[in-house]
mmCIF file of C-alpha atoms and ligand atoms in Angstrom:
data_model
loop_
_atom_site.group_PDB
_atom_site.id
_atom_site.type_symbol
_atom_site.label_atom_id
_atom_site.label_comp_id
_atom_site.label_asym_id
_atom_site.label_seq_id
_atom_site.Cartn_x
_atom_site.Cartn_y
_atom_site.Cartn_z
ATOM 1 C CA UNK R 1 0.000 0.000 0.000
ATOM 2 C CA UNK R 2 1.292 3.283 -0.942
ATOM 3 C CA UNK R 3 0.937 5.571 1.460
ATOM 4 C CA UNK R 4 1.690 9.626 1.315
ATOM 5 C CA UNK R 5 2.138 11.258 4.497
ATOM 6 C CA UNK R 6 2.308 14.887 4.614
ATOM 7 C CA UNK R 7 3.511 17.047 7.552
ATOM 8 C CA UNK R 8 3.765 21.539 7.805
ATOM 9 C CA UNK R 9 6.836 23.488 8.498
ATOM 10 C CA UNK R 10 7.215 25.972 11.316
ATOM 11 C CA UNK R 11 5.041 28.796 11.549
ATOM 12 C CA UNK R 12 3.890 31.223 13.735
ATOM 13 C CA UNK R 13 7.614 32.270 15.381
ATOM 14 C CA UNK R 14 7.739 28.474 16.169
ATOM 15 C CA UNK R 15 11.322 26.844 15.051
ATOM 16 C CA UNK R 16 9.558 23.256 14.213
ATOM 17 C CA UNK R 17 6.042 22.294 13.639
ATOM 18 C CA UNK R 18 4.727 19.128 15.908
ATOM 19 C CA UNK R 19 4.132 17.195 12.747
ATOM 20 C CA UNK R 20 6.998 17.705 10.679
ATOM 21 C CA UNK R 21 8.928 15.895 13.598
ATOM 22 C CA UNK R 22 6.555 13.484 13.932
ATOM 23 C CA UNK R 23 7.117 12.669 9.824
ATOM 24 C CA UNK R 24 10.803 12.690 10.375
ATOM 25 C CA UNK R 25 10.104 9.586 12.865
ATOM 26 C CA UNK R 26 7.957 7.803 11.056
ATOM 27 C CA UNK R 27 10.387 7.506 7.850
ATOM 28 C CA UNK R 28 12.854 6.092 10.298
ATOM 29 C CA UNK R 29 10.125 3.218 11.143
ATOM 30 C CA UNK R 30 8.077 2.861 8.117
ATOM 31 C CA UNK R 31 11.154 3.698 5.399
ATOM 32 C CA UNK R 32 8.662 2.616 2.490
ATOM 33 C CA UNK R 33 5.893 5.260 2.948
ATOM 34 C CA UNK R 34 5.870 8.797 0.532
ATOM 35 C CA UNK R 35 6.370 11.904 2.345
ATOM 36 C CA UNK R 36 6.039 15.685 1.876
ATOM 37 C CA UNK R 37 6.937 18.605 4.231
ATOM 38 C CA UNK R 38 4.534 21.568 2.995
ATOM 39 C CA UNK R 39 5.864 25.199 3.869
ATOM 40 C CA UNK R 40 2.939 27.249 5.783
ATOM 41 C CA UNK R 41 1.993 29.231 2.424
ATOM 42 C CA UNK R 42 -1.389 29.288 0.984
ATOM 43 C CA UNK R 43 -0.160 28.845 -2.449
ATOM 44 C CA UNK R 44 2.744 26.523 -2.195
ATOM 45 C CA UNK R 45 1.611 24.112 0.150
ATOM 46 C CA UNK R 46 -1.648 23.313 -2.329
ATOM 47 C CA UNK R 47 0.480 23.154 -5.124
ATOM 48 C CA UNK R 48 3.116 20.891 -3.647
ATOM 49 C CA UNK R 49 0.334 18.498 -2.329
ATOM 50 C CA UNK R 50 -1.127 18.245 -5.795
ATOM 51 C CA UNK R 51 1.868 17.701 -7.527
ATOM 52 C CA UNK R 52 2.608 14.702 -5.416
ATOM 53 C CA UNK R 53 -1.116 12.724 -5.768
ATOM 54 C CA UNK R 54 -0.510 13.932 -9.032
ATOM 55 C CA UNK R 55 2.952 12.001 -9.711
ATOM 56 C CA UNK R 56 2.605 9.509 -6.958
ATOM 57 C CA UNK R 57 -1.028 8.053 -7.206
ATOM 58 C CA UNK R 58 -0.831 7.262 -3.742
ATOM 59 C CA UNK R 59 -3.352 4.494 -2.101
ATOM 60 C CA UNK R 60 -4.102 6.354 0.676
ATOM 61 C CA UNK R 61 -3.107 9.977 2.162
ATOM 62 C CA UNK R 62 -2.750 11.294 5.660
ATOM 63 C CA UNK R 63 -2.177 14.682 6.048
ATOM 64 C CA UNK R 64 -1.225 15.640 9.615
ATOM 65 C CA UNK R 65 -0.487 19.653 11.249
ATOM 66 C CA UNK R 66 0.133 20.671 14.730
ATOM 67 C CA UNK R 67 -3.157 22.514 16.589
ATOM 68 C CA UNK R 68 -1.865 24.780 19.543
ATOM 69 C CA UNK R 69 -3.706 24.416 22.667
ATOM 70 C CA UNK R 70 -4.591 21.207 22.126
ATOM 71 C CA UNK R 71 -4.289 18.253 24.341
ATOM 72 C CA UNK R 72 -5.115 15.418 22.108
ATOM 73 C CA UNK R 73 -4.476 13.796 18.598
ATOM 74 C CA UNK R 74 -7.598 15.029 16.804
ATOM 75 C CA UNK R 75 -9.100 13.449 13.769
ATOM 76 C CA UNK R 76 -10.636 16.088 11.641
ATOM 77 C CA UNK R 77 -13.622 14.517 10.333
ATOM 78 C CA UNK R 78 -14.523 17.627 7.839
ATOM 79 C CA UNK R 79 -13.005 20.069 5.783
ATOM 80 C CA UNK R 80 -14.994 23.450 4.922
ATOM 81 C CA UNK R 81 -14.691 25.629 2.204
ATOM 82 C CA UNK R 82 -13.856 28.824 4.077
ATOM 83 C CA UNK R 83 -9.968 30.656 4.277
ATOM 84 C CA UNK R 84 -10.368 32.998 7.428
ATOM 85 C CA UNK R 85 -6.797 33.407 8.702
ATOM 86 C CA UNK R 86 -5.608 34.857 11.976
ATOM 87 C CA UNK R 87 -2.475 35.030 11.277
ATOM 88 C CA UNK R 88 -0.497 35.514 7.748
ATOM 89 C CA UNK R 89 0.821 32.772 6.561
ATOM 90 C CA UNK R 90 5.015 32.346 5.670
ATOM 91 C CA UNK R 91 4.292 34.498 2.177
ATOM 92 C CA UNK R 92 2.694 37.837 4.095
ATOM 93 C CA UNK R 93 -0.686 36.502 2.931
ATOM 94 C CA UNK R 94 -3.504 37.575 5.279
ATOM 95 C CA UNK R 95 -6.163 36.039 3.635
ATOM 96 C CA UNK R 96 -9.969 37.028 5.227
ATOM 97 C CA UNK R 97 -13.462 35.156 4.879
ATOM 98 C CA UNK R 98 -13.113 33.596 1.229
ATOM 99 C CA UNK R 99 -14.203 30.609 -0.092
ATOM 100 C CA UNK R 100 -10.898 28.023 -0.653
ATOM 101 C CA UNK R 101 -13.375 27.166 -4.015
ATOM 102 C CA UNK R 102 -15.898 29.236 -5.598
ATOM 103 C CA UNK R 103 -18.749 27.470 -5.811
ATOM 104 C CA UNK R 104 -17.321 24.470 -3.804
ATOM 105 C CA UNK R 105 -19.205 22.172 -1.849
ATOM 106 C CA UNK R 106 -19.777 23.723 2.051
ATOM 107 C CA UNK R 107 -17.924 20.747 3.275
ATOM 108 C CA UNK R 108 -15.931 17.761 2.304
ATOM 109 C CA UNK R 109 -15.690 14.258 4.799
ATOM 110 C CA UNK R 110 -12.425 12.924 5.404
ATOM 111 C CA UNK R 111 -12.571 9.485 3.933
ATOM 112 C CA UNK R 112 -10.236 7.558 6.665
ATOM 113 C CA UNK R 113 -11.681 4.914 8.782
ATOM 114 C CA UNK R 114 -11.841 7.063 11.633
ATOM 115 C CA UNK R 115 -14.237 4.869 14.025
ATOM 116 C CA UNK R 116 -11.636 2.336 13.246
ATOM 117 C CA UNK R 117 -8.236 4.417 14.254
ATOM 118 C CA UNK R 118 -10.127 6.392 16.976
ATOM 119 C CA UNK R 119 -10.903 2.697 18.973
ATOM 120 C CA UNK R 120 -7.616 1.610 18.252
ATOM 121 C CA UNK R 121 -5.654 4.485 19.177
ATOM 122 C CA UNK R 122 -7.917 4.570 22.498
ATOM 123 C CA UNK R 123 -7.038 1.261 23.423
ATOM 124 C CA UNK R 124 -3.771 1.572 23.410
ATOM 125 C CA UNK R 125 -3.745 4.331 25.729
ATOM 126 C CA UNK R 126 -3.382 7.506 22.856
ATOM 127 C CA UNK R 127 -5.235 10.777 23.846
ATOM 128 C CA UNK R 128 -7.224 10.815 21.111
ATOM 129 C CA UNK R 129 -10.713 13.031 20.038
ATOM 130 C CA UNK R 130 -12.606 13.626 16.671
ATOM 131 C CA UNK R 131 -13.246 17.152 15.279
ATOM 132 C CA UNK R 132 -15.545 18.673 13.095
ATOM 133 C CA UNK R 133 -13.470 21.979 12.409
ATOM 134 C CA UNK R 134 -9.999 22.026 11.450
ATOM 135 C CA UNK R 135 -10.070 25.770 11.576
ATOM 136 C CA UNK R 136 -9.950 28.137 9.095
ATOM 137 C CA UNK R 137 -5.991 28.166 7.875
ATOM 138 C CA UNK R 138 -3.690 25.977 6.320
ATOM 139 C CA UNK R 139 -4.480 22.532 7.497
ATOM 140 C CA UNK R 140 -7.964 22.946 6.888
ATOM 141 C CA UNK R 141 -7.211 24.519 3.198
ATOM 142 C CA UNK R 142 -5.172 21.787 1.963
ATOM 143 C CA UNK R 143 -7.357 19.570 3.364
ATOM 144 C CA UNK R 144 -10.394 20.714 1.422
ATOM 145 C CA UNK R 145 -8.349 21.111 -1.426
ATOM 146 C CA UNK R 146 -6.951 17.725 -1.188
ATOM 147 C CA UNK R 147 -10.447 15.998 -1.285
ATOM 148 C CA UNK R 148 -11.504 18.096 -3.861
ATOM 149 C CA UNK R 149 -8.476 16.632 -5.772
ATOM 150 C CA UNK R 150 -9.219 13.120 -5.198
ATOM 151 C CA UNK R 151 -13.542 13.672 -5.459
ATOM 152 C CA UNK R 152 -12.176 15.968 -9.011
ATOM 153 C CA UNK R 153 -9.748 12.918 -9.711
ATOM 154 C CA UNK R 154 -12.444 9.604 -9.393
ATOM 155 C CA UNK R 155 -9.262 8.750 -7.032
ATOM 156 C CA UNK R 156 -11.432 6.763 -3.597
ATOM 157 C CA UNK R 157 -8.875 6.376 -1.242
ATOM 158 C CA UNK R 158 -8.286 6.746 2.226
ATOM 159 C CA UNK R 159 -7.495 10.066 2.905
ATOM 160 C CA UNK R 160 -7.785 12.892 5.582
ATOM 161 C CA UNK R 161 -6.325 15.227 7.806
ATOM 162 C CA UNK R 162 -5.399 14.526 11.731
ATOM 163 C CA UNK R 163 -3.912 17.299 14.028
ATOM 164 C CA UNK R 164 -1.246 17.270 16.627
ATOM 165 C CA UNK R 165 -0.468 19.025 19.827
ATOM 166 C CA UNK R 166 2.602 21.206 19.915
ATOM 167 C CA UNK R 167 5.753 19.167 20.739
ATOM 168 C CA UNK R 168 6.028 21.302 23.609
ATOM 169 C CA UNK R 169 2.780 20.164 25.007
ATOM 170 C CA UNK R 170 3.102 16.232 23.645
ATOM 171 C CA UNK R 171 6.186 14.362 23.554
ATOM 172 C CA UNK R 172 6.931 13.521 19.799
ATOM 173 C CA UNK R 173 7.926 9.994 20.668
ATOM 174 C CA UNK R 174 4.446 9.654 22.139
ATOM 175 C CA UNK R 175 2.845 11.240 18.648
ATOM 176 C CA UNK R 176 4.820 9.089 16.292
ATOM 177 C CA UNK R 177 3.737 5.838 18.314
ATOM 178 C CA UNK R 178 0.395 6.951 17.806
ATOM 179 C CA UNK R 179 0.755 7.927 14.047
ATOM 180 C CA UNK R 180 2.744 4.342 13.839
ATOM 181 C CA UNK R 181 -0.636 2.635 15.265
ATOM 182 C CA UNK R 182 -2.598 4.310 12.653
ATOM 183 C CA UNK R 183 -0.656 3.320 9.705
ATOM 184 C CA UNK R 184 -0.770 -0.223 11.057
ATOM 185 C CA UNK R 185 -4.532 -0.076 11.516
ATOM 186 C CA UNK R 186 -4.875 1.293 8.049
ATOM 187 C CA UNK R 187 -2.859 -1.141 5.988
ATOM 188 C CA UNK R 188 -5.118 -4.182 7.834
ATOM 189 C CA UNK R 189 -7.911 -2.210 6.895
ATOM 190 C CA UNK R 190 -7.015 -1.999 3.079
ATOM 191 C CA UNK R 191 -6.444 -5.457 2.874
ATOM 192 C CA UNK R 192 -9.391 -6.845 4.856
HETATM 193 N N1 PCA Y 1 -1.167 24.026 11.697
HETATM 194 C C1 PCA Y 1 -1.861 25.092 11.019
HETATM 195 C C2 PCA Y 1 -1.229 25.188 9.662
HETATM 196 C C3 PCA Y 1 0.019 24.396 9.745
HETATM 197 C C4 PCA Y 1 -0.091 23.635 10.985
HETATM 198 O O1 PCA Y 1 0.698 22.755 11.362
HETATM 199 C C5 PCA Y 1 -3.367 24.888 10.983
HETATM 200 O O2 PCA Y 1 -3.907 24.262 11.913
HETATM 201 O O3 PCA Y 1 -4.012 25.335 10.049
#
């Protein structure tokens, strides 16, 4: 099974992003699976992403992004179609209340088995919650614009987005072990 793995660089004054150090751990355990740090930049990070389901044809995709404040891994169930930022992203671009596609649909589903990782995660002990907003920057853009790609694309795999807490907050060991489970869980899954 082919699986791409994205992670985001640092933003926000942060030197590293939660997930990007999380990816760097999992290519050490899982050396086969496709990876792709995305810079924090409404433009790039799209395009990058694209390129790579574009070249790669992956079999399943799981995008991940640090969430400060938050306690737990959370499995985004939803993207929605709305760019509201708070804070620029790495470009300058402050980009207010805009649709991430005209005439998009409101929402888009993550298609991961997400009852499925959020048992097994639990039962190993992982802090782990679902949410229905990603927010309103990055992670949630390339998130929508990802299944928009694959819905655009006839391409029904696996795919969807999953945020961290800050390393600060979560040791990345900890997060990786997690991620680790989750890979595990999904390759049974494909093959049952
Ligand atoms: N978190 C931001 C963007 C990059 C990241 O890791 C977000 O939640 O949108």
């Amino acid at each position: 099974m082919k699986i791409l793995v994205t992670a985001f660089g640092p933003f926000a004054g942060r030197s590293e992003n939660a997930s990007m150090l999380v990816l760097h751990e999992l290519k050490l355990r899982f050396p086969e699976i496709r990876t792709r740090i995305l810079p924090v930049d409404a433009v790039v990070a799209p395009s990058r992403l694209k390129q790579a389901l574009r070249s790669l044809r992956p079999d399943a995709v799981v995008m991940l992004g640090e969430a400060a404040g938050s306690k737990t891994i959370r499995l985004e169930t939803r993207a929605w179609n709305e760019m509201d930022f708070r804070i620029p992203d790495i470009a300058g671009r402050l980009i207010a209340a805009r649709p991430i596609r005209e005439d998009g649909p409101n929402s888009l589903n993550s298609t991961l088995p997400l009852d499925l990782i959020f048992t097994s995660l639990d039962a190993d002990g992982h802090p782990v919650s679902t949410s229905n907003d990603a927010g309103r920057y990055l992670c949630n853009q390339v998130f929508y614009q990802t299944m928009d790609y694959l819905v655009g694309h006839d391409m029904e795999i696996p795919a969807g987005f999953i945020h961290l807490p800050l390393a600060a907050d979560f040791p990345t060991n900890q997060a990786a072990d997690a991620m680790a489970k989750l890979l595990r869980v999904m390759a049974t899954d494909a093959e049952s």
